[in-house]
mmCIF file of C-alpha atoms in Angstrom:
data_model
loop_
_atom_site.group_PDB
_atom_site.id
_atom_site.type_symbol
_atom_site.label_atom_id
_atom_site.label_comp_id
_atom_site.label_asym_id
_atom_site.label_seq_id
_atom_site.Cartn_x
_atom_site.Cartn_y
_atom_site.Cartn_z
ATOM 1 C CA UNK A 1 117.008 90.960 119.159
ATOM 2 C CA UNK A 2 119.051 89.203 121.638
ATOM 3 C CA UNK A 3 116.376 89.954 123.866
ATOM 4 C CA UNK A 4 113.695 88.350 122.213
ATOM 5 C CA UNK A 5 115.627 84.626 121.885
ATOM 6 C CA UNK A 6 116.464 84.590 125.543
ATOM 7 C CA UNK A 7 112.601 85.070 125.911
ATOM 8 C CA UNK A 8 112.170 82.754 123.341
ATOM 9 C CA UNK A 9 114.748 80.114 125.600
ATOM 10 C CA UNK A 10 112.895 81.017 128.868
ATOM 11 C CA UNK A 11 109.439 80.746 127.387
ATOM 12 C CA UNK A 12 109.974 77.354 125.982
ATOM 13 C CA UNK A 13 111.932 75.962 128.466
ATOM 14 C CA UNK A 14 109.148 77.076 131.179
ATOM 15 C CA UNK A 15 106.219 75.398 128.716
ATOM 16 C CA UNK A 16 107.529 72.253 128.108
ATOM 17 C CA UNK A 17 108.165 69.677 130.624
ATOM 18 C CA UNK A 18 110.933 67.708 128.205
ATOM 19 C CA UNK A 19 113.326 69.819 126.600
ATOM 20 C CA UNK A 20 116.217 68.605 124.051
ATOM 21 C CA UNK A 21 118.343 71.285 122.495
ATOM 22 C CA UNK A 22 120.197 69.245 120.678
ATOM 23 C CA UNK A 23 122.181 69.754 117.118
ATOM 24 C CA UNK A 24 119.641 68.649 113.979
ATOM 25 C CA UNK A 25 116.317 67.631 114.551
ATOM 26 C CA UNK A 26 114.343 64.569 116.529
ATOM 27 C CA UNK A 27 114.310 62.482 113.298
ATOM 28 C CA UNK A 28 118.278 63.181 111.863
ATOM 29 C CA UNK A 29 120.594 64.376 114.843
ATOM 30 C CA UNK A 30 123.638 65.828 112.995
ATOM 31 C CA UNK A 31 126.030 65.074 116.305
ATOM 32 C CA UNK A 32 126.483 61.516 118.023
ATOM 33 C CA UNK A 33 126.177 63.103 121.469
ATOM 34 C CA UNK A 34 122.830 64.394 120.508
ATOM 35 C CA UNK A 35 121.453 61.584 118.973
ATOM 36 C CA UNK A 36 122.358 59.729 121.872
ATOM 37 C CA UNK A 37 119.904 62.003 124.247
ATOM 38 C CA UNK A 38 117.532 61.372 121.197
ATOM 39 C CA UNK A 39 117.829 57.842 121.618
ATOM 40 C CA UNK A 40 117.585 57.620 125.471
ATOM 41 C CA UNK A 41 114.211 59.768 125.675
ATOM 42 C CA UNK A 42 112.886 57.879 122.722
ATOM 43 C CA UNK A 43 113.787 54.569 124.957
ATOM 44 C CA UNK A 44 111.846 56.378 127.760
ATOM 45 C CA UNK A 45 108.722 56.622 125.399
ATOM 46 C CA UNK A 46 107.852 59.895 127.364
ATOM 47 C CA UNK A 47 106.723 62.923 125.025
ATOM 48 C CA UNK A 48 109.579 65.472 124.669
ATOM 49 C CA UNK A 49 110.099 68.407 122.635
ATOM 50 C CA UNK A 50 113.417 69.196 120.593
ATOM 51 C CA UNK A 51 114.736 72.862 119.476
ATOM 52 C CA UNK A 52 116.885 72.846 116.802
ATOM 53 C CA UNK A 53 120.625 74.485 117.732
ATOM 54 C CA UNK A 54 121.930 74.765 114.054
ATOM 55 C CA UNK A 55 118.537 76.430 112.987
ATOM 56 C CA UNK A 56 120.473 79.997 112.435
ATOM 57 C CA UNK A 57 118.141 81.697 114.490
ATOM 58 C CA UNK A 58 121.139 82.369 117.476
ATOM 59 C CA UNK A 59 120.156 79.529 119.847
ATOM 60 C CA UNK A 60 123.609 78.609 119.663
ATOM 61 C CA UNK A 61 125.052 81.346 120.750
ATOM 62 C CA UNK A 62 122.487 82.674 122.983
ATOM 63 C CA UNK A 63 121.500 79.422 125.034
ATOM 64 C CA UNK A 64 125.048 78.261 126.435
ATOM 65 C CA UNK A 65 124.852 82.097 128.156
ATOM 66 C CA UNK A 66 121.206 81.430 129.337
ATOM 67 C CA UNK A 67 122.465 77.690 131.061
ATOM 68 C CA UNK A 68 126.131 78.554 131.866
ATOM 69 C CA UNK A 69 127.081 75.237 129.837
ATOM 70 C CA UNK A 70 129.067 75.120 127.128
ATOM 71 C CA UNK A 71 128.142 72.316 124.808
ATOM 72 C CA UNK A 72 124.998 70.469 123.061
ATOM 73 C CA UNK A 73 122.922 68.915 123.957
ATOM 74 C CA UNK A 74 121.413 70.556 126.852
ATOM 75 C CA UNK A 75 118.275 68.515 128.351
ATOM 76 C CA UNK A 76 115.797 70.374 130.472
ATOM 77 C CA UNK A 77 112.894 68.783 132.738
ATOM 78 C CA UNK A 78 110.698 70.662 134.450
ATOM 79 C CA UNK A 79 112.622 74.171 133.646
ATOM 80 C CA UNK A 80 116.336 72.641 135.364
ATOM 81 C CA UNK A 81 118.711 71.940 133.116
ATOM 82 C CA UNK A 82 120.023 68.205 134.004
ATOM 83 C CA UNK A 83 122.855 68.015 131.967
ATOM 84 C CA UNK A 84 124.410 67.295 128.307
ATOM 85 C CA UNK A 85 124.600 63.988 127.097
ATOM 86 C CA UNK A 86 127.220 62.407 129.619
ATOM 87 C CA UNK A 87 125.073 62.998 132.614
ATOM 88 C CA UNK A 88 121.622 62.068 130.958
ATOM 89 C CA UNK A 89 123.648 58.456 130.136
ATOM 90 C CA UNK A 90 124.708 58.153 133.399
ATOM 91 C CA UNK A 91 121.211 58.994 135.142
ATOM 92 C CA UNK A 92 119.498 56.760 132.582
ATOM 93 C CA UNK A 93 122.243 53.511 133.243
ATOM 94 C CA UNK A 94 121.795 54.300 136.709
ATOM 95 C CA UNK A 95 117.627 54.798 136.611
ATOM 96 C CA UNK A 96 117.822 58.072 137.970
ATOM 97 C CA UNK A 97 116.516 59.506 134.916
ATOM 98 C CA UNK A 98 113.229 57.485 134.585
ATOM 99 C CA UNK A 99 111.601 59.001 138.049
ATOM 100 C CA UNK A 100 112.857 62.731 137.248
ATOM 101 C CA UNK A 101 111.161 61.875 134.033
ATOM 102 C CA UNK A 102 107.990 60.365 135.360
ATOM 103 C CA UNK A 103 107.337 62.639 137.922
ATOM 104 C CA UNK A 104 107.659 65.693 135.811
ATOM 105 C CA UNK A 105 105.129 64.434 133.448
ATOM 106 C CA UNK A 106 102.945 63.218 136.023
ATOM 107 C CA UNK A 107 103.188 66.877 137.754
ATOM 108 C CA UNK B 1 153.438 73.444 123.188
ATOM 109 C CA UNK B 2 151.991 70.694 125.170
ATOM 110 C CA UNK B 3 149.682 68.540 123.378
ATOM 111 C CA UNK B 4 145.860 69.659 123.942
ATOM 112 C CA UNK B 5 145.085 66.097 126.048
ATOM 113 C CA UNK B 6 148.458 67.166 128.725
ATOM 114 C CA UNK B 7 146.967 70.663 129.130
ATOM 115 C CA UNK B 8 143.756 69.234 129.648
ATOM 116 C CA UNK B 9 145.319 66.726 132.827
ATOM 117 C CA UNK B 10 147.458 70.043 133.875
ATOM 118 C CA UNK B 11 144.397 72.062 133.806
ATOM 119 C CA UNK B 12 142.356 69.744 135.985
ATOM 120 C CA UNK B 13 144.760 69.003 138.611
ATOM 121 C CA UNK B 14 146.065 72.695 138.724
ATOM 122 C CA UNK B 15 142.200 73.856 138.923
ATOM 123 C CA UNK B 16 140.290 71.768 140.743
ATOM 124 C CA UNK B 17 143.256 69.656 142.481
ATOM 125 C CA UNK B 18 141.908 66.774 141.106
ATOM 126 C CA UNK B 19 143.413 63.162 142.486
ATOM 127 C CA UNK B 20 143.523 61.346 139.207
ATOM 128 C CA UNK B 21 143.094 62.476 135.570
ATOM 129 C CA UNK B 22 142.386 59.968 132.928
ATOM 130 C CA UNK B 23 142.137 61.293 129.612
ATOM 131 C CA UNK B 24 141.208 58.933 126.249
ATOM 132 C CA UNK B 25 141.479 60.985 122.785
ATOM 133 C CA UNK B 26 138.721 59.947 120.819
ATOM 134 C CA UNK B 27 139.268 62.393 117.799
ATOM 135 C CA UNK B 28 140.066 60.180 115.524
ATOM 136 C CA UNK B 29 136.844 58.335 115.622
ATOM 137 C CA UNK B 30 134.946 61.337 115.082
ATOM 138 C CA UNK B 31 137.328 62.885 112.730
ATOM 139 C CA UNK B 32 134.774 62.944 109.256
ATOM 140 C CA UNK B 33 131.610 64.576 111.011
ATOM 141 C CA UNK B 34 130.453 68.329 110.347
ATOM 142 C CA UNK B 35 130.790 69.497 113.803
ATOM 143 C CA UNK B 36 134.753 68.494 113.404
ATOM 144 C CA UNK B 37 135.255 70.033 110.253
ATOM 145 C CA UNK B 38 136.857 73.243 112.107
ATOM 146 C CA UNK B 39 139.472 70.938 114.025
ATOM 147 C CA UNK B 40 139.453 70.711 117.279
ATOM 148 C CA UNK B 41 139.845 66.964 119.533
ATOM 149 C CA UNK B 42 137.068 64.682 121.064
ATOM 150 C CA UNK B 43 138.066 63.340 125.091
ATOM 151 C CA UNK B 44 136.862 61.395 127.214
ATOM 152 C CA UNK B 45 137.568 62.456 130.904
ATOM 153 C CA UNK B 46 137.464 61.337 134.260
ATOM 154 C CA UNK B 47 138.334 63.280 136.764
ATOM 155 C CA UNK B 48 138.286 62.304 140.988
ATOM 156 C CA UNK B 49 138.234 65.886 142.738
ATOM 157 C CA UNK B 50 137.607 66.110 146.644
ATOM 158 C CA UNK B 51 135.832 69.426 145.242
ATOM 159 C CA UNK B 52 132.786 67.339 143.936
ATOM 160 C CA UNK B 53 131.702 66.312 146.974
ATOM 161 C CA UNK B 54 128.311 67.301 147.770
ATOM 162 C CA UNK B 55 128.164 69.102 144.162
ATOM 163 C CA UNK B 56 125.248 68.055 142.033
ATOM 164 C CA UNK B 57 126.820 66.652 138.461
ATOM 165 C CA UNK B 58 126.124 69.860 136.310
ATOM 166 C CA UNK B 59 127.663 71.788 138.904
ATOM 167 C CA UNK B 60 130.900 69.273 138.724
ATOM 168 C CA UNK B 61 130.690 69.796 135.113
ATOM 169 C CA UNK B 62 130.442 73.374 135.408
ATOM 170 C CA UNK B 63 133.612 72.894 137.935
ATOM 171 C CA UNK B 64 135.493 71.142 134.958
ATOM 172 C CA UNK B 65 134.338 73.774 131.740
ATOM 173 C CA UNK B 66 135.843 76.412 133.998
ATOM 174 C CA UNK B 67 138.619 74.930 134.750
ATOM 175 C CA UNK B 68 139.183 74.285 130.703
ATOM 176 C CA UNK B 69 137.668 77.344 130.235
ATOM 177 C CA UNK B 70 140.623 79.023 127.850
ATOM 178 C CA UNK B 71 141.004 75.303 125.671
ATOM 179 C CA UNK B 72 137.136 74.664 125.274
ATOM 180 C CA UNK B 73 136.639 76.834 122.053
ATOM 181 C CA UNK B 74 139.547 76.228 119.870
ATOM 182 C CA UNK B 75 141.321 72.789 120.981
ATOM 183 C CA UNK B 76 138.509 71.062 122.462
ATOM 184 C CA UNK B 77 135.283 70.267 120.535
ATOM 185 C CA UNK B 78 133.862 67.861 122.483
ATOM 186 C CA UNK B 79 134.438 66.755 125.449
ATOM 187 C CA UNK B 80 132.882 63.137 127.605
ATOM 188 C CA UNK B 81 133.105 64.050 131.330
ATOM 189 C CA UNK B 82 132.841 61.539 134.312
ATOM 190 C CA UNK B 83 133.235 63.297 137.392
ATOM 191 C CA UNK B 84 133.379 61.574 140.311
ATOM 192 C CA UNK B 85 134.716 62.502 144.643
ATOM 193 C CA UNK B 86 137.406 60.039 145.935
ATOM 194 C CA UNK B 87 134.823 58.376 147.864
ATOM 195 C CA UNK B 88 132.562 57.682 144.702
ATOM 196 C CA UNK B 89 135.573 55.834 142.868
ATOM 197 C CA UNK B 90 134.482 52.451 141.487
#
């Protein structure tokens, strides 16, 4: 079983170019820091995907051992994980984050 | 014991000989939310390490969950990082 949601993880981080795993859903975060990542990808008005980490199905537990992070949300582009919340801010006040963003799209 | 936000400053400068630790405890802004129901303290850190340099930001925050590694789980729920090398100082 562990198995299959590390697959799960891999498959769906390889698949989608814009990645949130993030606590609650796109429409009602349930944590400030993922709302925030919410908010700044929303701002972006690029498509991205959310996976919910409160869903019970083990993503909690099974996706800080597939990144090596610790903490929600975790924001991947283009298969890399770029960070949690603070760095995603950061990149996006510094517009870092809009060409990552762009070019993985346009890729 | 220490308060959680002095072990955190220890921590860092033991770990990753950082320069300067600044540490802001934001639990009690947080303090009615679901995620904090269990306990546990929201910071806001910025650390200056000579060890960043030429590290990419997730691995500086990597650098800094290690170093907190044994406080993450129970006294730390959250944590806001700024990591920054001396020469990247404002």
């Amino acid at each position: 079983m562990a198995e299959d949601i590390m697959d799960r993880i891999k498959k769906d981080i390889e698949s989608n170019k814009i990645i949130l795993y993030i606590k609650g859903t796109k429409e009602q975060p349930m944590c400030g820091f993922s709302a925030q990542a919410v908010a700044i990808f929303s701002q972006l008005g690029v498509p991205f995907e959310t996976r919910d980490v409160l869903d019970g199905s083990g993503l909690r537990e099974a996706l800080p051992q597939h990144s090596n992070w610790p903490t929600f949300p975790q924001v991947f582009v283009n298969g890399e994980l770029v960070g949690g919340c603070d760095i995603v801010t950061e990149m996006y006040e510094k517009g870092e984050l809009q060409p990552l963003v762009q070019k993985a799209i346009a890729g | 014991m220490a308060d959680v936000a002095e072990r955190i400053v220890a921590a860092l400068k033991t770990r990753l000989n950082a320069e300067s630790v600044e540490i802001a405890d934001e639990s009690a802004g947080h303090a009615g939310h679901a995620g904090a129901m269990r306990g546990g303290g929201h910071y806001r850190v910025t650390v200056v390490s000579g060890e960043f340099a030429g590290k990419s930001r997730v691995e500086r925050h990597r650098m800094v969950y290690e170093a907190l590694e044994s406080e993450m789980g129970a006294a730390i729920h959250a944590l806001a990082l700024r990591t920054l090398a001396p020469d990247e100082r404002a």
